[in-house]
Every structure is written in C-alpha cells, then in structure tokens.
C-alpha positions as semicolon CSV with decimal commas, in nm:
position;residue;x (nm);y (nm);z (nm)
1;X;0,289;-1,599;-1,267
2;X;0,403;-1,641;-0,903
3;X;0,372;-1,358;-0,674
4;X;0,782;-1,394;-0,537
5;X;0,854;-1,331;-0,923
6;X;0,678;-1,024;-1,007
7;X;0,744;-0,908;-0,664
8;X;1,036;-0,744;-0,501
9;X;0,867;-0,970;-0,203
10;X;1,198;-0,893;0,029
11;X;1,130;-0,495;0,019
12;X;0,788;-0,497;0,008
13;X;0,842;-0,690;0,405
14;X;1,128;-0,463;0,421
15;X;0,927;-0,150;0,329
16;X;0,642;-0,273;0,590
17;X;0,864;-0,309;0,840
18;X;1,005;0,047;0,809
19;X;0,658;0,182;0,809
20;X;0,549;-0,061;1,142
21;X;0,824;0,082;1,317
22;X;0,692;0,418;1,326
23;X;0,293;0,366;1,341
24;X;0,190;0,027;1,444
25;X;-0,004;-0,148;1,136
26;X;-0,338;-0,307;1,151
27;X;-0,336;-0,332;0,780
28;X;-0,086;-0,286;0,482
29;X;-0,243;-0,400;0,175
30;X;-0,074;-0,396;-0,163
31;X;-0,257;-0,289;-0,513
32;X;-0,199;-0,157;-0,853
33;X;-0,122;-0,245;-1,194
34;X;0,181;-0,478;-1,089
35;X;-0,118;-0,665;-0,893
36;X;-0,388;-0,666;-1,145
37;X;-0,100;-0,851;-1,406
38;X;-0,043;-1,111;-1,117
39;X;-0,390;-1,158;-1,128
40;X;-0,423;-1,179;-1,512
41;X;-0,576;-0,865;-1,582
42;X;-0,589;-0,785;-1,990
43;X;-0,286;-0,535;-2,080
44;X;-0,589;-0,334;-2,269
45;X;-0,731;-0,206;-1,912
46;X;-0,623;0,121;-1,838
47;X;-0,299;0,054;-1,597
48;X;-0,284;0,342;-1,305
49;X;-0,080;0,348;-1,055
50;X;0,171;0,065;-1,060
51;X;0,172;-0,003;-0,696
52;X;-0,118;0,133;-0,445
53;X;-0,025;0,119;-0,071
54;X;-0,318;0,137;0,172
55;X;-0,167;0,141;0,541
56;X;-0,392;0,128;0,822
57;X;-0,277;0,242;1,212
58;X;-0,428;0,347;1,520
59;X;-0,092;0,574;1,585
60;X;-0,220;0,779;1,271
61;X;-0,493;0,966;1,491
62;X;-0,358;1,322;1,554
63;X;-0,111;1,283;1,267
64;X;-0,212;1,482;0,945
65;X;-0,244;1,310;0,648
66;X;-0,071;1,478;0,438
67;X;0,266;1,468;0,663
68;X;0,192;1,098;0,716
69;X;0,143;1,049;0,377
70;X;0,490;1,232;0,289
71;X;0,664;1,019;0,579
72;X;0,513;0,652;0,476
73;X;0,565;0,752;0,115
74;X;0,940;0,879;0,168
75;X;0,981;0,558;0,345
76;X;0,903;0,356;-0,012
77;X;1,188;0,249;-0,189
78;X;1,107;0,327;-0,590
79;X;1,429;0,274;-0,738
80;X;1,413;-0,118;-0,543
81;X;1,058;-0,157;-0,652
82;X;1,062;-0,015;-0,977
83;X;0,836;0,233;-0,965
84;X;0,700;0,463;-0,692
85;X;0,415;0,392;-0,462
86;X;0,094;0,614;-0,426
87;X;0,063;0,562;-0,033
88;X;-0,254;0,607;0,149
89;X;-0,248;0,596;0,531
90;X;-0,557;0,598;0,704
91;X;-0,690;0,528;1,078
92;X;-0,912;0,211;1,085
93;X;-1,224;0,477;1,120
94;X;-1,094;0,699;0,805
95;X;-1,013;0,345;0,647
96;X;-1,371;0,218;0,673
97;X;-1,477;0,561;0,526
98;X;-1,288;0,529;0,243
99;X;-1,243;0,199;0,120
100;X;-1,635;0,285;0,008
101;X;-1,537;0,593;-0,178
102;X;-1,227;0,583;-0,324
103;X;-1,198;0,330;-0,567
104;X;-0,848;0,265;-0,536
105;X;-0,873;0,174;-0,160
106;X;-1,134;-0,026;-0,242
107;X;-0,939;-0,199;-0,555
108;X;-0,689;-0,307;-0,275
109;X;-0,904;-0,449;-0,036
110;X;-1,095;-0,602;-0,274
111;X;-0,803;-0,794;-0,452
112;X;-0,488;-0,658;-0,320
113;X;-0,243;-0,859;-0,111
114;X;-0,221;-0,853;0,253
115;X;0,109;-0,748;0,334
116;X;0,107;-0,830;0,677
117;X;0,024;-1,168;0,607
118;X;0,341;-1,335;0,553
C-alpha cells in the first residue's frame, strides 16, 4: 500500500503547517495504527490509537503541556483525517526523556513517518 493512499497526505502537511506556525518544529513525526497497516502490521495486533502525533519545538519551553497539548490537538482536523489524533508536544529535552519511556513516542520514532520530511 502506498503511503499518499492511506494518507490524507495534503492535511497531514496542512495540519503541520498550522502547528509550525505557532511553535517552530524540529520534529513532527506521525504513528499509530493507520501507520503500522502501511507497514503491514497483522490486523490481530492490538490497534491503539489510530494516529499518534509526536511534535517537537524549542517555542514549547515555558508553555504547559497540557495547554499545548489542547492547542496542537485542537489544531488536528479529525473529521479530514478520519479519526482524531492523540498529540504529544514535547521540547527536544522532554522529547529525549520520553521517547525512552513512553512507548508510544518511542513507536513513532522508531517507525513513524517524518512529517517534516516532505
């Protein structure tokens, strides 16, 4: 399966670019289930979240996560993508901390798509 077909690859750059306005990205990296079945994963595994958005910026220092989670998350058109997003926003430091201990973080740098890489 090709990426542009499973994708909504025009909001997803869309969505990015609403988010880069605000807070300068380093990183915007794109898991979930709709990833793992572009990858090939079984249908057996245990789905999650259908899309996981890690966002990485500098400008998050001094911002609390929770309201920057509400604001990048608000930002995430469902109804477009077909499902909502669980958004995590994280400063590179907070990023480092917790792609090693949360696994979904980790799931989307591992194997996730760079969004920010177009």
């Amino acid at each position: 399966m090709v990426v542009a077909e499973a994708l909504n690859r025009r909001e997803l750059t869309r969505y990015v670019q609403r988010v880069d306005d605000r807070w300068p990205l380093r990183r915007a990296l794109l898991g979930g289930a709709r990833v793992d079945d572009i990858h090939g994963f079984g249908a057996q595994r245990e789905r999650g979240p259908e899309y996981v958005v890690v966002l990485v910026s500098d400008a998050f220092a001094g911002v609390p996560w929770l309201e920057r989670v509400y604001q990048a998350g608000a930002l995430w058109d469902a109804a477009e993508m077909g499902a909502a997003a669980d958004v995590h926003c994280y400063t590179p430091p907070e990023f480092d901390r917790r792609v090693v201990a949360v696994a979904a973080v980790r799931t989307a740098a591992d194997r996730g798509l760079d969004l920010l890489a177009a």
